[in-house]
């Protein structure tokens, strides 16, 4: 089934965009992932990749007595993208977080993939790595994250290399198959007769894929900032202005003045907006007066917060980040008990039933060294909420990167995608520990990974502009002249939209094009007759046929 789907999609891609891939003979990326423990391991992805035809040794490494497997790898090259997967089984514990790491002659890669393995069955680890220098001899280890002494078995191991060009071609293949659609416009007269030679003009007027950025109150009254923003983005999120400490800094003194003005701005400009956030589990960002509450007083305060905020803005926001960063912090659970989060989601859904309710978390897709937020930890928490009958519908990945690891990022998205929930990159930026040129290079890597992954439904940058700059990364200076990261965003925005198209109908009275999903205006002219129409392209496998009569 997997191979058949890949072949049919690839065939479609070849037909629709032949110049790009006519000579492509490289591997197709395999998006397959598993999050359920199985009695037997599945077959290795890519039939093992280079492990099937390259000399490789497997050794046991142990600091005490348990068996920890490792693979000895030869002749890995700098810049090549390596996708790694393995099935893992443990003995000696009910469950354990297993981490894959890599050591070359001169560099150690602390984490290239993780899996939360369970006793008595096989669990799927998927990850990857990109070497900063060529290695003639490398060792890939699988060990417990806390060095617990347990036995680890591995099976169906696979390492598949991709050149940068092959990786890019696979990305473009997914963009063309998932973010675009074929359209055929048929033009006829009032008798249904085909009209050959009718002039066709096509223009995309809106995009289906939400791509936006955080904004702050600094955009209010700032016409140059507003013009710059609305020219580019169709989505927004308020950086801090909806957070509890901003709307109720003192108990009972609720003030939505700034938030109201920002809602007015996005509404006036037909920009969709995410609601961020209802609660933040980190005590550092919890209102000072809330920190002193316990028991019924705290319960009353949180109930009031949800009802006040969501009754005020019901149906204004497409999403709500209900309990922010709950994998790292648990202020409310400590004070109100382990079911506090379940209660938050229940009340939020009752108050705004049309909004998608999200978990939002950092260090999930950025890497895998943070034991609090590995991909399986996130999935486990999502399933706990689901078992509690919570209307929790979205996966929010903050995406605050330093140095991205593209194959690991994609592997994590693959595993999250098995849940069938909307996935958003909600706060994308690159650390200011890097210079602006390097920020731009890494930003492009992250954005291309996000946009080309079939399960990512939207991307938000975390680039709200303040007098003293931005949180980590700015797109422009204070005169709204692009910085390198801004140039990357503008380049991709142009690349990911359908330019103006002009043509004429063929002998069948038809004209076909291939467009990004969204709204289009079509004008047709034949002699003295003309017509204008609007069509909408949504995701679907079939060609969309549209009839225009003159």
mmCIF file of N, CA, C and O in Angstrom, residues 9 29-34 46 83 126 167-180 209-210 365 375 395 397 399 405-425 444-459 496 516-517 539:
data_model
loop_
_atom_site.group_PDB
_atom_site.id
_atom_site.type_symbol
_atom_site.label_atom_id
_atom_site.label_comp_id
_atom_site.label_asym_id
_atom_site.label_seq_id
_atom_site.Cartn_x
_atom_site.Cartn_y
_atom_site.Cartn_z
ATOM 1 N N UNK A 9 1.630 8.984 -6.547
ATOM 2 C CA UNK A 9 1.892 10.407 -6.336
ATOM 3 C C UNK A 9 3.069 10.865 -7.182
ATOM 4 O O UNK A 9 3.067 11.951 -7.765
ATOM 5 N N UNK A 29 11.473 9.873 -0.405
ATOM 6 C CA UNK A 29 11.403 9.866 1.058
ATOM 7 C C UNK A 29 10.182 9.069 1.511
ATOM 8 O O UNK A 29 9.094 9.194 0.938
ATOM 9 N N UNK A 30 10.350 8.272 2.559
ATOM 10 C CA UNK A 30 9.264 7.436 3.091
ATOM 11 C C UNK A 30 8.736 8.072 4.376
ATOM 12 O O UNK A 30 9.448 8.133 5.380
ATOM 13 N N UNK A 31 7.493 8.555 4.324
ATOM 14 C CA UNK A 31 6.869 9.244 5.463
ATOM 15 C C UNK A 31 6.290 8.275 6.498
ATOM 16 O O UNK A 31 5.706 8.705 7.486
ATOM 17 N N UNK A 32 6.443 6.989 6.284
ATOM 18 C CA UNK A 32 5.870 6.003 7.190
ATOM 19 C C UNK A 32 6.403 6.171 8.603
ATOM 20 O O UNK A 32 7.602 6.380 8.815
ATOM 21 N N UNK A 33 5.513 6.074 9.582
ATOM 22 C CA UNK A 33 5.905 6.114 10.990
ATOM 23 C C UNK A 33 4.900 5.298 11.786
ATOM 24 O O UNK A 33 3.760 5.081 11.350
ATOM 25 N N UNK A 34 5.321 4.860 12.957
ATOM 26 C CA UNK A 34 4.477 4.066 13.841
ATOM 27 C C UNK A 34 4.617 4.605 15.261
ATOM 28 O O UNK A 34 5.717 4.936 15.701
ATOM 29 N N UNK A 46 13.176 1.630 3.278
ATOM 30 C CA UNK A 46 14.157 1.658 2.188
ATOM 31 C C UNK A 46 14.905 0.320 2.055
ATOM 32 O O UNK A 46 16.026 0.277 1.544
ATOM 33 N N UNK A 83 18.690 9.572 6.848
ATOM 34 C CA UNK A 83 17.471 9.232 7.576
ATOM 35 C C UNK A 83 17.677 7.871 8.244
ATOM 36 O O UNK A 83 18.026 6.895 7.563
ATOM 37 N N UNK A 126 12.491 6.821 14.827
ATOM 38 C CA UNK A 126 12.753 7.435 13.529
ATOM 39 C C UNK A 126 13.458 8.765 13.749
ATOM 40 O O UNK A 126 13.027 9.572 14.577
ATOM 41 N N UNK A 167 17.016 15.767 -1.588
ATOM 42 C CA UNK A 167 16.114 16.215 -0.516
ATOM 43 C C UNK A 167 15.212 17.331 -1.023
ATOM 44 O O UNK A 167 14.004 17.336 -0.793
ATOM 45 N N UNK A 168 15.813 18.282 -1.738
ATOM 46 C CA UNK A 168 15.051 19.404 -2.282
ATOM 47 C C UNK A 168 14.025 18.933 -3.307
ATOM 48 O O UNK A 168 12.882 19.424 -3.336
ATOM 49 N N UNK A 169 14.407 17.982 -4.156
ATOM 50 C CA UNK A 169 13.473 17.461 -5.154
ATOM 51 C C UNK A 169 12.302 16.764 -4.493
ATOM 52 O O UNK A 169 11.143 16.912 -4.920
ATOM 53 N N UNK A 170 12.562 16.006 -3.425
ATOM 54 C CA UNK A 170 11.472 15.364 -2.689
ATOM 55 C C UNK A 170 10.561 16.396 -2.040
ATOM 56 O O UNK A 170 9.334 16.225 -2.007
ATOM 57 N N UNK A 171 11.124 17.476 -1.516
ATOM 58 C CA UNK A 171 10.297 18.550 -0.960
ATOM 59 C C UNK A 171 9.393 19.138 -2.040
ATOM 60 O O UNK A 171 8.191 19.347 -1.825
ATOM 61 N N UNK A 172 9.978 19.418 -3.198
ATOM 62 C CA UNK A 172 9.186 20.023 -4.264
ATOM 63 C C UNK A 172 8.096 19.085 -4.761
ATOM 64 O O UNK A 172 6.990 19.515 -5.113
ATOM 65 N N UNK A 173 8.383 17.819 -4.766
ATOM 66 C CA UNK A 173 7.381 16.818 -5.133
ATOM 67 C C UNK A 173 6.179 16.890 -4.199
ATOM 68 O O UNK A 173 5.022 16.903 -4.640
ATOM 69 N N UNK A 174 6.443 16.993 -2.885
ATOM 70 C CA UNK A 174 5.334 17.068 -1.936
ATOM 71 C C UNK A 174 4.593 18.393 -2.039
ATOM 72 O O UNK A 174 3.366 18.445 -1.898
ATOM 73 N N UNK A 175 5.304 19.459 -2.287
ATOM 74 C CA UNK A 175 4.638 20.753 -2.457
ATOM 75 C C UNK A 175 3.695 20.701 -3.651
ATOM 76 O O UNK A 175 2.551 21.152 -3.589
ATOM 77 N N UNK A 176 4.169 20.117 -4.749
ATOM 78 C CA UNK A 176 3.323 20.052 -5.939
ATOM 79 C C UNK A 176 2.148 19.105 -5.775
ATOM 80 O O UNK A 176 1.073 19.348 -6.334
ATOM 81 N N UNK A 177 2.320 18.050 -5.003
ATOM 82 C CA UNK A 177 1.232 17.093 -4.857
ATOM 83 C C UNK A 177 0.272 17.446 -3.732
ATOM 84 O O UNK A 177 -0.899 17.066 -3.771
ATOM 85 N N UNK A 178 0.734 18.211 -2.722
ATOM 86 C CA UNK A 178 -0.089 18.509 -1.558
ATOM 87 C C UNK A 178 -0.548 19.960 -1.474
ATOM 88 O O UNK A 178 -1.578 20.251 -0.875
ATOM 89 N N UNK A 179 0.206 20.884 -2.024
ATOM 90 C CA UNK A 179 -0.112 22.317 -1.902
ATOM 91 C C UNK A 179 -0.644 22.919 -3.190
ATOM 92 O O UNK A 179 -0.975 24.102 -3.231
ATOM 93 N N UNK A 180 -0.736 22.115 -4.249
ATOM 94 C CA UNK A 180 -1.201 22.612 -5.539
ATOM 95 C C UNK A 180 -2.257 21.658 -6.088
ATOM 96 O O UNK A 180 -2.430 20.545 -5.601
ATOM 97 N N UNK A 209 -3.121 28.194 2.356
ATOM 98 C CA UNK A 209 -2.219 27.817 3.439
ATOM 99 C C UNK A 209 -1.968 29.022 4.345
ATOM 100 O O UNK A 209 -1.528 30.072 3.887
ATOM 101 N N UNK A 210 -2.237 28.896 5.659
ATOM 102 C CA UNK A 210 -2.000 30.010 6.576
ATOM 103 C C UNK A 210 -0.497 30.180 6.849
ATOM 104 O O UNK A 210 0.167 29.255 7.325
ATOM 105 N N UNK A 365 10.023 19.587 18.136
ATOM 106 C CA UNK A 365 10.498 19.405 16.768
ATOM 107 C C UNK A 365 11.885 20.013 16.558
ATOM 108 O O UNK A 365 12.540 19.739 15.558
ATOM 109 N N UNK A 375 9.132 13.413 21.094
ATOM 110 C CA UNK A 375 7.925 13.238 20.291
ATOM 111 C C UNK A 375 6.967 12.238 20.937
ATOM 112 O O UNK A 375 5.742 12.445 20.954
ATOM 113 N N UNK A 395 -1.978 20.134 17.296
ATOM 114 C CA UNK A 395 -0.611 19.960 17.762
ATOM 115 C C UNK A 395 0.167 21.226 17.441
ATOM 116 O O UNK A 395 0.391 21.547 16.265
ATOM 117 N N UNK A 397 3.660 23.266 17.631
ATOM 118 C CA UNK A 397 5.103 23.086 17.764
ATOM 119 C C UNK A 397 5.758 24.464 17.690
ATOM 120 O O UNK A 397 5.750 25.100 16.636
ATOM 121 N N UNK A 399 8.853 25.627 17.674
ATOM 122 C CA UNK A 399 9.853 25.715 16.594
ATOM 123 C C UNK A 399 10.845 26.850 16.788
ATOM 124 O O UNK A 399 11.138 27.604 15.860
ATOM 125 N N UNK A 405 17.973 20.268 12.351
ATOM 126 C CA UNK A 405 18.367 18.949 11.854
ATOM 127 C C UNK A 405 17.226 18.476 10.963
ATOM 128 O O UNK A 405 16.266 17.863 11.440
ATOM 129 N N UNK A 406 17.263 18.776 9.655
ATOM 130 C CA UNK A 406 16.102 18.509 8.785
ATOM 131 C C UNK A 406 15.559 17.085 8.820
ATOM 132 O O UNK A 406 14.340 16.897 8.921
ATOM 133 N N UNK A 407 16.396 16.032 8.742
ATOM 134 C CA UNK A 407 15.793 14.691 8.757
ATOM 135 C C UNK A 407 15.160 14.340 10.096
ATOM 136 O O UNK A 407 14.160 13.607 10.133
ATOM 137 N N UNK A 408 15.704 14.847 11.198
ATOM 138 C CA UNK A 408 15.086 14.614 12.496
ATOM 139 C C UNK A 408 13.770 15.371 12.594
ATOM 140 O O UNK A 408 12.761 14.828 13.071
ATOM 141 N N UNK A 409 13.751 16.625 12.149
ATOM 142 C CA UNK A 409 12.524 17.410 12.155
ATOM 143 C C UNK A 409 11.428 16.694 11.373
ATOM 144 O O UNK A 409 10.290 16.560 11.839
ATOM 145 N N UNK A 410 11.778 16.188 10.195
ATOM 146 C CA UNK A 410 10.765 15.517 9.377
ATOM 147 C C UNK A 410 10.300 14.222 10.030
ATOM 148 O O UNK A 410 9.104 13.893 10.007
ATOM 149 N N UNK A 411 11.223 13.480 10.629
ATOM 150 C CA UNK A 411 10.854 12.229 11.284
ATOM 151 C C UNK A 411 9.892 12.476 12.442
ATOM 152 O O UNK A 411 8.933 11.719 12.652
ATOM 153 N N UNK A 412 10.121 13.542 13.196
ATOM 154 C CA UNK A 412 9.230 13.889 14.310
ATOM 155 C C UNK A 412 7.849 14.262 13.787
ATOM 156 O O UNK A 412 6.816 13.845 14.331
ATOM 157 N N UNK A 413 7.815 15.039 12.713
ATOM 158 C CA UNK A 413 6.525 15.373 12.103
ATOM 159 C C UNK A 413 5.813 14.113 11.611
ATOM 160 O O UNK A 413 4.588 13.989 11.739
ATOM 161 N N UNK A 414 6.564 13.163 11.067
ATOM 162 C CA UNK A 414 5.965 11.909 10.598
ATOM 163 C C UNK A 414 5.275 11.177 11.742
ATOM 164 O O UNK A 414 4.164 10.649 11.589
ATOM 165 N N UNK A 415 5.946 11.108 12.902
ATOM 166 C CA UNK A 415 5.353 10.390 14.029
ATOM 167 C C UNK A 415 4.131 11.132 14.563
ATOM 168 O O UNK A 415 3.106 10.518 14.877
ATOM 169 N N UNK A 416 4.212 12.448 14.668
ATOM 170 C CA UNK A 416 3.061 13.225 15.121
ATOM 171 C C UNK A 416 1.885 13.076 14.152
ATOM 172 O O UNK A 416 0.720 13.064 14.565
ATOM 173 N N UNK A 417 2.193 12.956 12.866
ATOM 174 C CA UNK A 417 1.142 12.862 11.847
ATOM 175 C C UNK A 417 0.301 11.599 11.998
ATOM 176 O O UNK A 417 -0.836 11.555 11.519
ATOM 177 N N UNK A 418 0.823 10.577 12.673
ATOM 178 C CA UNK A 418 0.053 9.342 12.836
ATOM 179 C C UNK A 418 -1.211 9.569 13.665
ATOM 180 O O UNK A 418 -2.136 8.756 13.621
ATOM 181 N N UNK A 419 -1.270 10.678 14.415
ATOM 182 C CA UNK A 419 -2.451 10.967 15.230
ATOM 183 C C UNK A 419 -3.594 11.548 14.408
ATOM 184 O O UNK A 419 -4.736 11.614 14.876
ATOM 185 N N UNK A 420 -3.304 12.020 13.209
ATOM 186 C CA UNK A 420 -4.351 12.569 12.354
ATOM 187 C C UNK A 420 -4.882 13.915 12.790
ATOM 188 O O UNK A 420 -5.984 14.315 12.393
ATOM 189 N N UNK A 421 -4.115 14.657 13.588
ATOM 190 C CA UNK A 421 -4.532 15.976 14.065
ATOM 191 C C UNK A 421 -3.828 17.073 13.276
ATOM 192 O O UNK A 421 -2.732 16.863 12.744
ATOM 193 N N UNK A 422 -4.426 18.281 13.194
ATOM 194 C CA UNK A 422 -3.734 19.397 12.555
ATOM 195 C C UNK A 422 -2.420 19.699 13.278
ATOM 196 O O UNK A 422 -2.370 19.721 14.510
ATOM 197 N N UNK A 423 -1.360 19.903 12.505
ATOM 198 C CA UNK A 423 -0.059 20.268 13.053
ATOM 199 C C UNK A 423 0.297 21.665 12.557
ATOM 200 O O UNK A 423 0.236 21.933 11.358
ATOM 201 N N UNK A 424 0.658 22.532 13.491
ATOM 202 C CA UNK A 424 1.106 23.881 13.141
ATOM 203 C C UNK A 424 2.484 24.137 13.736
ATOM 204 O O UNK A 424 2.755 23.732 14.871
ATOM 205 N N UNK A 425 3.331 24.806 12.963
ATOM 206 C CA UNK A 425 4.545 25.396 13.521
ATOM 207 C C UNK A 425 4.137 26.781 14.009
ATOM 208 O O UNK A 425 3.797 27.652 13.207
ATOM 209 N N UNK A 444 15.207 29.321 6.224
ATOM 210 C CA UNK A 444 14.722 28.741 4.974
ATOM 211 C C UNK A 444 14.619 27.224 5.086
ATOM 212 O O UNK A 444 13.654 26.620 4.597
ATOM 213 N N UNK A 445 15.587 26.578 5.733
ATOM 214 C CA UNK A 445 15.521 25.131 5.923
ATOM 215 C C UNK A 445 14.254 24.736 6.682
ATOM 216 O O UNK A 445 13.550 23.803 6.302
ATOM 217 N N UNK A 446 13.971 25.449 7.780
ATOM 218 C CA UNK A 446 12.814 25.120 8.618
ATOM 219 C C UNK A 446 11.514 25.346 7.859
ATOM 220 O O UNK A 446 10.598 24.506 7.887
ATOM 221 N N UNK A 447 11.411 26.483 7.173
ATOM 222 C CA UNK A 447 10.176 26.799 6.458
ATOM 223 C C UNK A 447 9.922 25.819 5.318
ATOM 224 O O UNK A 447 8.777 25.417 5.079
ATOM 225 N N UNK A 448 10.957 25.433 4.614
ATOM 226 C CA UNK A 448 10.764 24.460 3.528
ATOM 227 C C UNK A 448 10.340 23.105 4.084
ATOM 228 O O UNK A 448 9.506 22.417 3.486
ATOM 229 N N UNK A 449 10.904 22.712 5.220
ATOM 230 C CA UNK A 449 10.476 21.462 5.841
ATOM 231 C C UNK A 449 9.006 21.532 6.239
ATOM 232 O O UNK A 449 8.238 20.588 6.022
ATOM 233 N N UNK A 450 8.609 22.643 6.851
ATOM 234 C CA UNK A 450 7.227 22.778 7.288
ATOM 235 C C UNK A 450 6.247 22.806 6.138
ATOM 236 O O UNK A 450 5.237 22.082 6.142
ATOM 237 N N UNK A 451 6.527 23.611 5.130
ATOM 238 C CA UNK A 451 5.581 23.773 4.029
ATOM 239 C C UNK A 451 5.471 22.510 3.184
ATOM 240 O O UNK A 451 4.402 22.217 2.623
ATOM 241 N N UNK A 452 6.558 21.758 3.088
ATOM 242 C CA UNK A 452 6.527 20.565 2.231
ATOM 243 C C UNK A 452 5.997 19.339 2.950
ATOM 244 O O UNK A 452 5.739 18.316 2.302
ATOM 245 N N UNK A 453 5.830 19.404 4.271
ATOM 246 C CA UNK A 453 5.321 18.220 4.969
ATOM 247 C C UNK A 453 3.804 18.159 4.824
ATOM 248 O O UNK A 453 3.099 19.125 5.152
ATOM 249 N N UNK A 454 3.247 17.050 4.368
ATOM 250 C CA UNK A 454 1.814 16.998 4.069
ATOM 251 C C UNK A 454 0.910 17.157 5.280
ATOM 252 O O UNK A 454 -0.276 17.462 5.119
ATOM 253 N N UNK A 455 1.428 16.973 6.494
ATOM 254 C CA UNK A 455 0.576 17.061 7.681
ATOM 255 C C UNK A 455 0.681 18.400 8.407
ATOM 256 O O UNK A 455 0.022 18.579 9.433
ATOM 257 N N UNK A 456 1.482 19.316 7.907
ATOM 258 C CA UNK A 456 1.568 20.650 8.510
ATOM 259 C C UNK A 456 0.507 21.539 7.881
ATOM 260 O O UNK A 456 0.475 21.716 6.670
ATOM 261 N N UNK A 457 -0.357 22.115 8.725
ATOM 262 C CA UNK A 457 -1.496 22.895 8.224
ATOM 263 C C UNK A 457 -1.294 24.401 8.281
ATOM 264 O O UNK A 457 -2.132 25.148 7.785
ATOM 265 N N UNK A 458 -0.213 24.867 8.914
ATOM 266 C CA UNK A 458 0.011 26.296 8.990
ATOM 267 C C UNK A 458 1.352 26.592 9.633
ATOM 268 O O UNK A 458 1.913 25.764 10.357
ATOM 269 N N UNK A 459 1.876 27.787 9.349
ATOM 270 C CA UNK A 459 3.173 28.218 9.885
ATOM 271 C C UNK A 459 3.048 29.644 10.393
ATOM 272 O O UNK A 459 2.559 30.530 9.684
ATOM 273 N N UNK A 496 5.726 30.365 -3.348
ATOM 274 C CA UNK A 496 4.577 29.541 -2.950
ATOM 275 C C UNK A 496 3.257 30.203 -3.303
ATOM 276 O O UNK A 496 2.273 30.057 -2.595
ATOM 277 N N UNK A 516 -1.401 26.829 -6.843
ATOM 278 C CA UNK A 516 -1.423 26.661 -5.399
ATOM 279 C C UNK A 516 -2.858 26.805 -4.888
ATOM 280 O O UNK A 516 -3.672 27.542 -5.463
ATOM 281 N N UNK A 517 -3.154 26.113 -3.814
ATOM 282 C CA UNK A 517 -4.502 26.134 -3.260
ATOM 283 C C UNK A 517 -4.862 27.535 -2.805
ATOM 284 O O UNK A 517 -4.052 28.257 -2.238
ATOM 285 N N UNK A 539 -7.703 21.206 -1.290
ATOM 286 C CA UNK A 539 -6.895 20.004 -1.458
ATOM 287 C C UNK A 539 -7.762 18.844 -1.928
ATOM 288 O O UNK A 539 -8.793 18.544 -1.353
#
